[in-house]
């Protein structure tokens, strides 16, 4: 029988690698809390229409990357509902913002999420079909200050801090503005016109994009197309006065805070909902999949989903790519957790001592120690070998020890063997723990 494997583009995360995942998540939660972001958890699947309306029909995500299925109709009269595994999380957050009327508080909502996303892409290093994102959104009615360039700058400054605290060195913040939706539409037409003569010399994807969604041409990665793209009109020249002023204020705040960035006039991002500020943090160590995270402002998204006016700005970072970057040796050594061994390994001598060993392990674990439990069927030599690999000490529990209440503790790091009364074992482990 053929053995079953994880589906292409998905993978298992195993210990000890999951330690690193947890450390990144814990750091993110800590940093988000400092900036007053609270956690939101939205469903992993949503109505397909949510993504069609927010991310946009013309995007790669919606046109070819989504996992979509028809749910079974509950009654014959009912139409089957089209459902989709979320390919990103901003749409779900904004849907929840509208559904729960979060704007009615008048407060800016600062929400973060951590969770898996699904896209049917060609799997490769740093690109999977199930991948994880850590993201955040600051969204609210205009009266909450949600449109202020200060919000853009605060989010960018927070990201710089987060990457620094994670120990990721050598990141680059790339920044651009795509203007208001009117500016963006105007630029799209400018591009469309310019592409009439240029597109025939470009790759087939660009030829298609030139007609369906000219802005996407700027994302093209085909080397031969690059000089042609550089020759096209730039979006900065199509921005209205308001968008220009907003962008200037974002840049000024970053300068004042000392957050480094570069301007990239081609950064228009893959999703249709972006307006004004767009950004990516990239890292050279990632090769072709060099984007650690991307984001931007989406002032019209809530209204596009039938909600109230609620400007916002957010980002999504690829957790898989953060892990790859840190594993590639970009780890800030001081922030790396030391390899901690277990406090003790309990070795029952004989299967009739298994129950007593469980009781002893329970006492120690409830006192806060990290303990592994051996098995009474193991010979002592096997217990020692197993214990030496993972624990600082082995605690022997034989018939004599059980009767006398005096346990034998061997400390592997110090090479000592000590008799410890059972009642003092926790204290013994605790005093030795700090050394
Ligand atoms: P890319 O250009 O790399 O495809 P994207 O523009 O599609 O990225 P976003 O939709 O903005 O990416 O998602 C934000 C972040 O999520 C990316 O910067 C990346 O780090 C991560 N990401 C996106 N798609 C994947 C994937 N298939 N596998 C792993 N990480 C991903
Ligand atoms: Mg993509």
GROMACS .gro file of C-alpha atoms and ligand atoms in nm:
model
  467
    1UNK     CA    1   0.000   0.000   0.000
    2UNK     CA    2   0.132   0.342  -0.089
    3UNK     CA    3   0.213   0.542   0.222
    4UNK     CA    4   0.032   0.870   0.266
    5UNK     CA    5   0.230   1.192   0.267
    6UNK     CA    6   0.160   1.555   0.352
    7UNK     CA    7  -0.003   1.718   0.051
    8UNK     CA    8   0.228   1.900  -0.193
    9UNK     CA    9   0.302   2.251  -0.070
   10UNK     CA   10   0.216   2.165   0.292
   11UNK     CA   11   0.456   2.041   0.557
   12UNK     CA   12   0.487   1.932   0.915
   13UNK     CA   13   0.669   2.154   1.160
   14UNK     CA   14   0.852   1.944   1.413
   15UNK     CA   15   1.037   2.010   1.736
   16UNK     CA   16   1.290   2.157   1.790
   17UNK     CA   17   1.211   2.383   1.491
   18UNK     CA   18   0.874   2.471   1.644
   19UNK     CA   19   1.068   2.634   1.932
   20UNK     CA   20   1.183   2.897   1.685
   21UNK     CA   21   0.828   2.943   1.553
   22UNK     CA   22   0.702   2.991   1.907
   23UNK     CA   23   0.978   3.235   1.990
   24UNK     CA   24   0.894   3.447   1.685
   25UNK     CA   25   0.524   3.442   1.770
   26UNK     CA   26   0.591   3.531   2.133
   27UNK     CA   27   0.815   3.823   2.030
   28UNK     CA   28   0.548   3.948   1.788
   29UNK     CA   29   0.278   3.930   2.056
   30UNK     CA   30   0.500   4.117   2.300
   31UNK     CA   31   0.581   4.393   2.052
   32UNK     CA   32   0.218   4.424   1.936
   33UNK     CA   33   0.105   4.465   2.296
   34UNK     CA   34   0.347   4.754   2.341
   35UNK     CA   35   0.175   4.930   2.050
   36UNK     CA   36  -0.173   4.853   2.186
   37UNK     CA   37  -0.266   4.591   1.924
   38UNK     CA   38  -0.505   4.317   2.042
   39UNK     CA   39  -0.544   3.973   1.888
   40UNK     CA   40  -0.825   3.880   1.649
   41UNK     CA   41  -0.891   3.523   1.527
   42UNK     CA   42  -1.110   3.491   1.221
   43UNK     CA   43  -1.234   3.170   1.057
   44UNK     CA   44  -1.002   2.979   0.827
   45UNK     CA   45  -1.268   2.965   0.557
   46UNK     CA   46  -1.499   3.238   0.440
   47UNK     CA   47  -1.758   3.307   0.175
   48UNK     CA   48  -1.573   3.313  -0.159
   49UNK     CA   49  -1.735   3.648  -0.245
   50UNK     CA   50  -1.537   3.812   0.039
   51UNK     CA   51  -1.207   3.757  -0.139
   52UNK     CA   52  -1.343   3.829  -0.486
   53UNK     CA   53  -1.468   4.166  -0.363
   54UNK     CA   54  -1.170   4.268  -0.151
   55UNK     CA   55  -0.855   4.115  -0.295
   56UNK     CA   56  -0.994   4.160  -0.647
   57UNK     CA   57  -1.101   3.931  -0.931
   58UNK     CA   58  -0.805   4.034  -1.144
   59UNK     CA   59  -0.537   3.938  -0.895
   60UNK     CA   60  -0.335   3.616  -0.915
   61UNK     CA   61  -0.469   3.518  -0.574
   62UNK     CA   62  -0.834   3.523  -0.672
   63UNK     CA   63  -0.800   3.425  -1.036
   64UNK     CA   64  -0.586   3.116  -0.984
   65UNK     CA   65  -0.457   3.055  -0.632
   66UNK     CA   66  -0.764   2.999  -0.414
   67UNK     CA   67  -0.887   2.673  -0.267
   68UNK     CA   68  -1.257   2.702  -0.334
   69UNK     CA   69  -1.536   2.448  -0.307
   70UNK     CA   70  -1.911   2.429  -0.312
   71UNK     CA   71  -2.045   2.349   0.031
   72UNK     CA   72  -2.325   2.096   0.045
   73UNK     CA   73  -2.668   2.257   0.042
   74UNK     CA   74  -2.857   2.179   0.364
   75UNK     CA   75  -3.197   2.168   0.197
   76UNK     CA   76  -3.295   2.106  -0.161
   77UNK     CA   77  -3.436   2.455  -0.189
   78UNK     CA   78  -3.107   2.603  -0.073
   79UNK     CA   79  -2.825   2.701  -0.304
   80UNK     CA   80  -2.486   2.550  -0.230
   81UNK     CA   81  -2.256   2.817  -0.087
   82UNK     CA   82  -1.915   2.875  -0.239
   83UNK     CA   83  -1.649   2.870   0.032
   84UNK     CA   84  -1.276   2.945   0.020
   85UNK     CA   85  -0.981   2.874   0.247
   86UNK     CA   86  -0.850   3.218   0.334
   87UNK     CA   87  -0.557   3.319   0.109
   88UNK     CA   88  -0.487   3.622   0.330
   89UNK     CA   89  -0.635   3.768   0.646
   90UNK     CA   90  -0.709   4.136   0.585
   91UNK     CA   91  -1.040   4.060   0.417
   92UNK     CA   92  -1.153   3.852   0.715
   93UNK     CA   93  -1.049   4.120   0.964
   94UNK     CA   94  -1.236   4.394   0.775
   95UNK     CA   95  -1.541   4.167   0.742
   96UNK     CA   96  -1.533   4.116   1.119
   97UNK     CA   97  -1.485   4.490   1.173
   98UNK     CA   98  -1.804   4.554   0.974
   99UNK     CA   99  -2.000   4.259   1.116
  100UNK     CA  100  -1.931   4.352   1.478
  101UNK     CA  101  -1.970   4.726   1.413
  102UNK     CA  102  -1.630   4.788   1.569
  103UNK     CA  103  -1.625   5.137   1.420
  104UNK     CA  104  -1.919   5.248   1.633
  105UNK     CA  105  -1.692   5.285   1.935
  106UNK     CA  106  -1.531   5.574   1.750
  107UNK     CA  107  -1.192   5.429   1.850
  108UNK     CA  108  -0.917   5.322   1.618
  109UNK     CA  109  -0.915   4.942   1.614
  110UNK     CA  110  -0.567   4.792   1.633
  111UNK     CA  111  -0.588   4.421   1.561
  112UNK     CA  112  -0.327   4.153   1.496
  113UNK     CA  113  -0.354   3.791   1.384
  114UNK     CA  114  -0.128   3.489   1.358
  115UNK     CA  115  -0.240   3.197   1.149
  116UNK     CA  116  -0.223   2.977   0.839
  117UNK     CA  117  -0.320   3.101   0.491
  118UNK     CA  118  -0.372   2.897   0.175
  119UNK     CA  119  -0.272   2.964  -0.185
  120UNK     CA  120  -0.240   2.721  -0.470
  121UNK     CA  121   0.102   2.841  -0.586
  122UNK     CA  122   0.397   2.651  -0.727
  123UNK     CA  123   0.575   2.528  -0.414
  124UNK     CA  124   0.942   2.622  -0.378
  125UNK     CA  125   1.175   2.749  -0.106
  126UNK     CA  126   0.986   3.014   0.091
  127UNK     CA  127   0.665   2.952  -0.103
  128UNK     CA  128   0.412   2.698   0.018
  129UNK     CA  129   0.044   2.622  -0.029
  130UNK     CA  130  -0.022   2.639   0.342
  131UNK     CA  131   0.191   2.911   0.496
  132UNK     CA  132   0.168   3.127   0.806
  133UNK     CA  133   0.122   3.497   0.836
  134UNK     CA  134   0.160   3.737   1.126
  135UNK     CA  135  -0.027   4.052   1.042
  136UNK     CA  136  -0.190   4.358   1.189
  137UNK     CA  137  -0.445   4.619   1.089
  138UNK     CA  138  -0.516   4.967   1.226
  139UNK     CA  139  -0.863   5.059   1.106
  140UNK     CA  140  -1.138   5.294   1.219
  141UNK     CA  141  -1.369   5.578   1.125
  142UNK     CA  142  -1.188   5.888   0.996
  143UNK     CA  143  -1.263   6.065   1.328
  144UNK     CA  144  -1.043   5.806   1.503
  145UNK     CA  145  -0.740   5.936   1.316
  146UNK     CA  146  -0.726   5.625   1.096
  147UNK     CA  147  -0.629   5.829   0.790
  148UNK     CA  148  -0.343   6.008   0.957
  149UNK     CA  149   0.004   5.957   0.807
  150UNK     CA  150   0.113   5.910   1.167
  151UNK     CA  151  -0.058   5.567   1.161
  152UNK     CA  152   0.139   5.462   0.855
  153UNK     CA  153   0.459   5.573   1.022
  154UNK     CA  154   0.371   5.404   1.351
  155UNK     CA  155   0.305   5.071   1.179
  156UNK     CA  156   0.631   5.094   0.983
  157UNK     CA  157   0.828   5.190   1.292
  158UNK     CA  158   0.669   4.898   1.480
  159UNK     CA  159   0.778   4.660   1.203
  160UNK     CA  160   1.133   4.790   1.213
  161UNK     CA  161   1.134   4.733   1.589
  162UNK     CA  162   0.985   4.385   1.556
  163UNK     CA  163   1.240   4.271   1.297
  164UNK     CA  164   1.520   4.414   1.512
  165UNK     CA  165   1.392   4.234   1.821
  166UNK     CA  166   1.361   3.910   1.629
  167UNK     CA  167   1.729   3.944   1.549
  168UNK     CA  168   1.677   3.981   1.174
  169UNK     CA  169   1.959   4.190   1.039
  170UNK     CA  170   1.992   4.347   0.698
  171UNK     CA  171   1.629   4.410   0.617
  172UNK     CA  172   1.527   4.682   0.372
  173UNK     CA  173   1.207   4.881   0.391
  174UNK     CA  174   1.082   4.965   0.042
  175UNK     CA  175   0.823   5.236   0.030
  176UNK     CA  176   0.588   5.388  -0.227
  177UNK     CA  177   0.253   5.557  -0.266
  178UNK     CA  178  -0.009   5.445  -0.516
  179UNK     CA  179  -0.230   5.746  -0.441
  180UNK     CA  180  -0.603   5.762  -0.394
  181UNK     CA  181  -0.819   5.515  -0.584
  182UNK     CA  182  -0.882   5.795  -0.838
  183UNK     CA  183  -0.506   5.854  -0.874
  184UNK     CA  184  -0.454   5.485  -0.914
  185UNK     CA  185  -0.726   5.457  -1.178
  186UNK     CA  186  -0.579   5.753  -1.365
  187UNK     CA  187  -0.233   5.597  -1.359
  188UNK     CA  188  -0.375   5.266  -1.479
  189UNK     CA  189  -0.504   5.445  -1.790
  190UNK     CA  190  -0.173   5.628  -1.841
  191UNK     CA  191  -0.002   5.290  -1.826
  192UNK     CA  192  -0.254   5.125  -2.053
  193UNK     CA  193  -0.185   5.387  -2.320
  194UNK     CA  194   0.192   5.364  -2.278
  195UNK     CA  195   0.178   4.984  -2.294
  196UNK     CA  196   0.011   4.978  -2.635
  197UNK     CA  197   0.348   5.014  -2.802
  198UNK     CA  198   0.562   4.850  -2.529
  199UNK     CA  199   0.364   4.538  -2.430
  200UNK     CA  200   0.415   4.348  -2.759
  201UNK     CA  201   0.788   4.333  -2.672
  202UNK     CA  202   0.717   4.190  -2.325
  203UNK     CA  203   0.646   3.845  -2.179
  204UNK     CA  204   0.306   3.682  -2.240
  205UNK     CA  205   0.192   3.753  -1.883
  206UNK     CA  206   0.264   4.122  -1.931
  207UNK     CA  207   0.081   4.123  -2.264
  208UNK     CA  208  -0.224   3.996  -2.083
  209UNK     CA  209  -0.180   4.230  -1.786
  210UNK     CA  210  -0.145   4.527  -2.024
  211UNK     CA  211  -0.510   4.470  -2.109
  212UNK     CA  212  -0.664   4.333  -1.788
  213UNK     CA  213  -0.469   4.511  -1.513
  214UNK     CA  214  -0.183   4.731  -1.640
  215UNK     CA  215  -0.056   4.808  -1.288
  216UNK     CA  216   0.046   4.444  -1.249
  217UNK     CA  217   0.306   4.485  -1.525
  218UNK     CA  218   0.522   4.665  -1.267
  219UNK     CA  219   0.542   4.341  -1.064
  220UNK     CA  220   0.690   4.144  -1.354
  221UNK     CA  221   1.008   3.956  -1.257
  222UNK     CA  222   1.120   3.854  -1.610
  223UNK     CA  223   1.473   4.000  -1.653
  224UNK     CA  224   1.428   4.098  -2.021
  225UNK     CA  225   1.123   4.307  -1.934
  226UNK     CA  226   1.297   4.517  -1.670
  227UNK     CA  227   1.442   4.794  -1.894
  228UNK     CA  228   1.104   4.825  -2.068
  229UNK     CA  229   0.928   4.862  -1.734
  230UNK     CA  230   1.177   5.128  -1.624
  231UNK     CA  231   1.088   5.328  -1.935
  232UNK     CA  232   0.717   5.341  -1.844
  233UNK     CA  233   0.557   5.648  -1.676
  234UNK     CA  234   0.597   5.649  -1.297
  235UNK     CA  235   0.306   5.644  -1.056
  236UNK     CA  236   0.449   5.932  -0.854
  237UNK     CA  237   0.372   6.164  -1.146
  238UNK     CA  238   0.004   6.066  -1.135
  239UNK     CA  239  -0.051   6.136  -0.766
  240UNK     CA  240  -0.292   6.411  -0.662
  241UNK     CA  241  -0.192   6.682  -0.416
  242UNK     CA  242  -0.353   6.509  -0.119
  243UNK     CA  243  -0.177   6.179  -0.173
  244UNK     CA  244   0.155   6.358  -0.223
  245UNK     CA  245   0.111   6.549   0.101
  246UNK     CA  246   0.015   6.234   0.292
  247UNK     CA  247   0.317   6.048   0.162
  248UNK     CA  248   0.550   6.337   0.244
  249UNK     CA  249   0.421   6.331   0.602
  250UNK     CA  250   0.481   5.954   0.633
  251UNK     CA  251   0.835   5.996   0.508
  252UNK     CA  252   0.900   6.292   0.739
  253UNK     CA  253   0.782   6.092   1.043
  254UNK     CA  254   1.008   5.800   0.949
  255UNK     CA  255   1.301   6.037   0.907
  256UNK     CA  256   1.231   6.189   1.244
  257UNK     CA  257   1.211   5.848   1.412
  258UNK     CA  258   1.526   5.733   1.233
  259UNK     CA  259   1.368   5.440   1.048
  260UNK     CA  260   1.566   5.375   0.728
  261UNK     CA  261   1.383   5.310   0.399
  262UNK     CA  262   1.427   5.331   0.025
  263UNK     CA  263   1.171   5.460  -0.222
  264UNK     CA  264   1.061   5.212  -0.488
  265UNK     CA  265   0.825   5.365  -0.743
  266UNK     CA  266   0.737   5.022  -0.882
  267UNK     CA  267   0.597   4.887  -0.556
  268UNK     CA  268   0.224   4.864  -0.629
  269UNK     CA  269   0.154   4.535  -0.446
  270UNK     CA  270  -0.050   4.238  -0.558
  271UNK     CA  271  -0.386   4.321  -0.407
  272UNK     CA  272  -0.640   4.558  -0.558
  273UNK     CA  273  -0.743   4.722  -0.234
  274UNK     CA  274  -0.430   4.925  -0.166
  275UNK     CA  275  -0.436   5.305  -0.168
  276UNK     CA  276  -0.170   5.561  -0.081
  277UNK     CA  277   0.116   5.406   0.122
  278UNK     CA  278   0.242   5.065   0.007
  279UNK     CA  279   0.550   4.891   0.144
  280UNK     CA  280   0.752   4.575   0.165
  281UNK     CA  281   1.034   4.465   0.391
  282UNK     CA  282   1.277   4.255   0.193
  283UNK     CA  283   1.580   4.049   0.288
  284UNK     CA  284   1.872   3.956   0.066
  285UNK     CA  285   1.914   3.612   0.223
  286UNK     CA  286   1.584   3.484   0.087
  287UNK     CA  287   1.675   3.460  -0.282
  288UNK     CA  288   1.385   3.485  -0.523
  289UNK     CA  289   1.124   3.487  -0.246
  290UNK     CA  290   1.281   3.797  -0.094
  291UNK     CA  291   0.974   3.964   0.061
  292UNK     CA  292   0.953   3.918   0.438
  293UNK     CA  293   0.632   4.112   0.453
  294UNK     CA  294   0.409   4.344   0.260
  295UNK     CA  295   0.137   4.589   0.336
  296UNK     CA  296  -0.022   4.920   0.281
  297UNK     CA  297  -0.318   5.146   0.327
  298UNK     CA  298  -0.666   5.039   0.218
  299UNK     CA  299  -0.891   5.339   0.269
  300UNK     CA  300  -1.184   5.214   0.057
  301UNK     CA  301  -1.187   4.846   0.153
  302UNK     CA  302  -1.459   4.860   0.419
  303UNK     CA  303  -1.694   5.042   0.181
  304UNK     CA  304  -1.614   4.799  -0.099
  305UNK     CA  305  -1.741   4.526   0.135
  306UNK     CA  306  -2.060   4.714   0.211
  307UNK     CA  307  -1.938   4.862   0.539
  308UNK     CA  308  -1.899   5.218   0.669
  309UNK     CA  309  -1.613   5.442   0.571
  310UNK     CA  310  -1.315   5.299   0.761
  311UNK     CA  311  -0.968   5.383   0.636
  312UNK     CA  312  -0.696   5.152   0.751
  313UNK     CA  313  -0.340   5.036   0.715
  314UNK     CA  314  -0.192   4.693   0.772
  315UNK     CA  315   0.064   4.435   0.678
  316UNK     CA  316   0.118   4.062   0.659
  317UNK     CA  317   0.450   3.898   0.723
  318UNK     CA  318   0.548   3.551   0.610
  319UNK     CA  319   0.631   3.350   0.919
  320UNK     CA  320   0.784   3.072   0.708
  321UNK     CA  321   1.020   3.328   0.557
  322UNK     CA  322   1.114   3.475   0.895
  323UNK     CA  323   1.207   3.125   1.008
  324UNK     CA  324   1.415   3.065   0.694
  325UNK     CA  325   1.596   3.394   0.744
  326UNK     CA  326   1.677   3.320   1.108
  327UNK     CA  327   1.783   2.963   1.028
  328UNK     CA  328   2.014   3.090   0.756
  329UNK     CA  329   2.239   3.219   1.033
  330UNK     CA  330   2.111   3.571   1.058
  331UNK     CA  331   2.037   3.495   1.418
  332UNK     CA  332   2.131   3.760   1.665
  333UNK     CA  333   2.328   3.539   1.904
  334UNK     CA  334   2.226   3.720   2.222
  335UNK     CA  335   1.860   3.666   2.141
  336UNK     CA  336   1.903   3.297   2.063
  337UNK     CA  337   1.759   3.080   2.337
  338UNK     CA  338   2.013   2.854   2.507
  339UNK     CA  339   1.956   2.483   2.452
  340UNK     CA  340   1.784   2.397   2.780
  341UNK     CA  341   1.800   2.041   2.902
  342UNK     CA  342   1.516   1.894   3.105
  343UNK     CA  343   1.552   1.925   3.482
  344UNK     CA  344   1.523   1.553   3.541
  345UNK     CA  345   1.462   1.213   3.389
  346UNK     CA  346   1.287   0.965   3.615
  347UNK     CA  347   1.390   0.604   3.574
  348UNK     CA  348   1.166   0.344   3.739
  349UNK     CA  349   1.349   0.017   3.801
  350UNK     CA  350   1.089  -0.238   3.696
  351UNK     CA  351   0.741  -0.214   3.557
  352UNK     CA  352   0.584  -0.245   3.903
  353UNK     CA  353   0.738   0.098   3.977
  354UNK     CA  354   0.579   0.274   3.678
  355UNK     CA  355   0.283   0.402   3.878
  356UNK     CA  356   0.508   0.539   4.155
  357UNK     CA  357   0.727   0.702   3.886
  358UNK     CA  358   0.424   0.874   3.737
  359UNK     CA  359   0.333   1.005   4.081
  360UNK     CA  360   0.685   1.140   4.137
  361UNK     CA  361   0.688   1.298   3.790
  362UNK     CA  362   0.350   1.455   3.864
  363UNK     CA  363   0.483   1.611   4.186
  364UNK     CA  364   0.786   1.757   4.011
  365UNK     CA  365   0.597   1.877   3.705
  366UNK     CA  366   0.335   2.045   3.919
  367UNK     CA  367   0.619   2.214   4.105
  368UNK     CA  368   0.724   2.360   3.767
  369UNK     CA  369   1.006   2.129   3.661
  370UNK     CA  370   1.048   1.992   3.308
  371UNK     CA  371   1.061   1.619   3.349
  372UNK     CA  372   1.074   1.314   3.123
  373UNK     CA  373   0.948   0.982   3.242
  374UNK     CA  374   1.135   0.664   3.151
  375UNK     CA  375   0.979   0.320   3.162
  376UNK     CA  376   1.020   0.032   3.404
  377UNK     CA  377   1.085  -0.209   3.117
  378UNK     CA  378   1.415  -0.033   3.037
  379UNK     CA  379   1.742  -0.171   3.169
  380UNK     CA  380   1.931   0.085   3.380
  381UNK     CA  381   2.193   0.133   3.108
  382UNK     CA  382   1.927   0.222   2.856
  383UNK     CA  383   1.768   0.468   3.098
  384UNK     CA  384   2.105   0.637   3.156
  385UNK     CA  385   2.168   0.669   2.784
  386UNK     CA  386   1.823   0.812   2.719
  387UNK     CA  387   1.849   1.052   3.013
  388UNK     CA  388   2.199   1.176   2.929
  389UNK     CA  389   2.078   1.301   2.590
  390UNK     CA  390   1.795   1.519   2.715
  391UNK     CA  391   1.817   1.586   3.087
  392UNK     CA  392   2.059   1.737   3.337
  393UNK     CA  393   1.990   1.462   3.589
  394UNK     CA  394   1.851   1.116   3.628
  395UNK     CA  395   1.643   1.022   3.931
  396UNK     CA  396   1.646   0.649   4.006
  397UNK     CA  397   1.330   0.504   4.152
  398UNK     CA  398   1.370   0.143   4.262
  399UNK     CA  399   1.198  -0.064   4.529
  400UNK     CA  400   1.457   0.045   4.790
  401UNK     CA  401   1.413   0.413   4.706
  402UNK     CA  402   1.040   0.382   4.727
  403UNK     CA  403   1.056   0.211   5.069
  404UNK     CA  404   1.325   0.435   5.222
  405UNK     CA  405   1.207   0.757   5.061
  406UNK     CA  406   1.568   0.837   4.970
  407UNK     CA  407   1.623   0.886   4.597
  408UNK     CA  408   1.945   0.859   4.402
  409UNK     CA  409   2.008   1.159   4.178
  410UNK     CA  410   2.290   1.161   3.928
  411UNK     CA  411   2.385   1.500   3.783
  412UNK     CA  412   2.533   1.455   3.434
  413UNK     CA  413   2.674   1.805   3.398
  414UNK     CA  414   2.857   1.795   3.732
  415UNK     CA  415   2.928   1.424   3.740
  416UNK     CA  416   2.798   1.392   4.097
  417UNK     CA  417   2.569   1.137   4.254
  418UNK     CA  418   2.360   1.241   4.556
  419UNK     CA  419   2.111   1.077   4.791
  420UNK     CA  420   1.814   1.308   4.831
  421UNK     CA  421   1.510   1.257   5.057
  422UNK     CA  422   1.201   1.259   4.844
  423UNK     CA  423   1.048   1.551   5.035
  424UNK     CA  424   1.357   1.760   4.951
  425UNK     CA  425   1.382   1.665   4.585
  426UNK     CA  426   1.205   1.973   4.450
  427UNK     CA  427   1.421   2.203   4.662
  428UNK     CA  428   1.731   2.013   4.552
  429UNK     CA  429   1.643   2.054   4.184
  430UNK     CA  430   1.559   2.420   4.238
  431UNK     CA  431   1.885   2.517   4.410
  432UNK     CA  432   2.094   2.339   4.152
  433UNK     CA  433   1.887   2.477   3.863
  434UNK     CA  434   2.045   2.820   3.859
  435UNK     CA  435   2.405   2.697   3.825
  436LIG     P1  436   0.515   3.725  -0.321
  436LIG     O1  437   0.545   3.839  -0.410
  436LIG     O2  438   0.635   3.668  -0.252
  436LIG     O3  439   0.426   3.620  -0.384
  436LIG     P2  440   0.279   3.843  -0.214
  436LIG     O4  441   0.281   3.984  -0.260
  436LIG     O5  442   0.193   3.744  -0.283
  436LIG     O6  443   0.428   3.788  -0.202
  436LIG     P3  444   0.135   3.905   0.026
  436LIG     O7  445   0.006   3.858  -0.026
  436LIG     O8  446   0.157   4.049   0.042
  436LIG     O9  447   0.252   3.841  -0.059
  436LIG    O10  448   0.168   3.832   0.163
  436LIG     C1  449   0.254   3.891   0.262
  436LIG     C2  450   0.371   3.801   0.292
  436LIG    O11  451   0.330   3.667   0.310
  436LIG     C3  452   0.476   3.794   0.183
  436LIG    O12  453   0.563   3.904   0.189
  436LIG     C4  454   0.544   3.664   0.216
  436LIG    O13  455   0.642   3.683   0.317
  436LIG     C5  456   0.432   3.579   0.269
  436LIG     N1  457   0.382   3.487   0.165
  436LIG     C6  458   0.297   3.514   0.064
  436LIG     N2  459   0.271   3.404  -0.009
  436LIG     C7  460   0.342   3.304   0.048
  436LIG     C8  461   0.358   3.163   0.022
  436LIG     N3  462   0.292   3.103  -0.076
  436LIG     N4  463   0.439   3.090   0.104
  436LIG     C9  464   0.505   3.149   0.207
  436LIG     N5  465   0.494   3.280   0.236
  436LIG    C10  466   0.414   3.357   0.160
  437LIG    MG1  467   0.222   3.598  -0.428
   0.00000   0.00000   0.00000
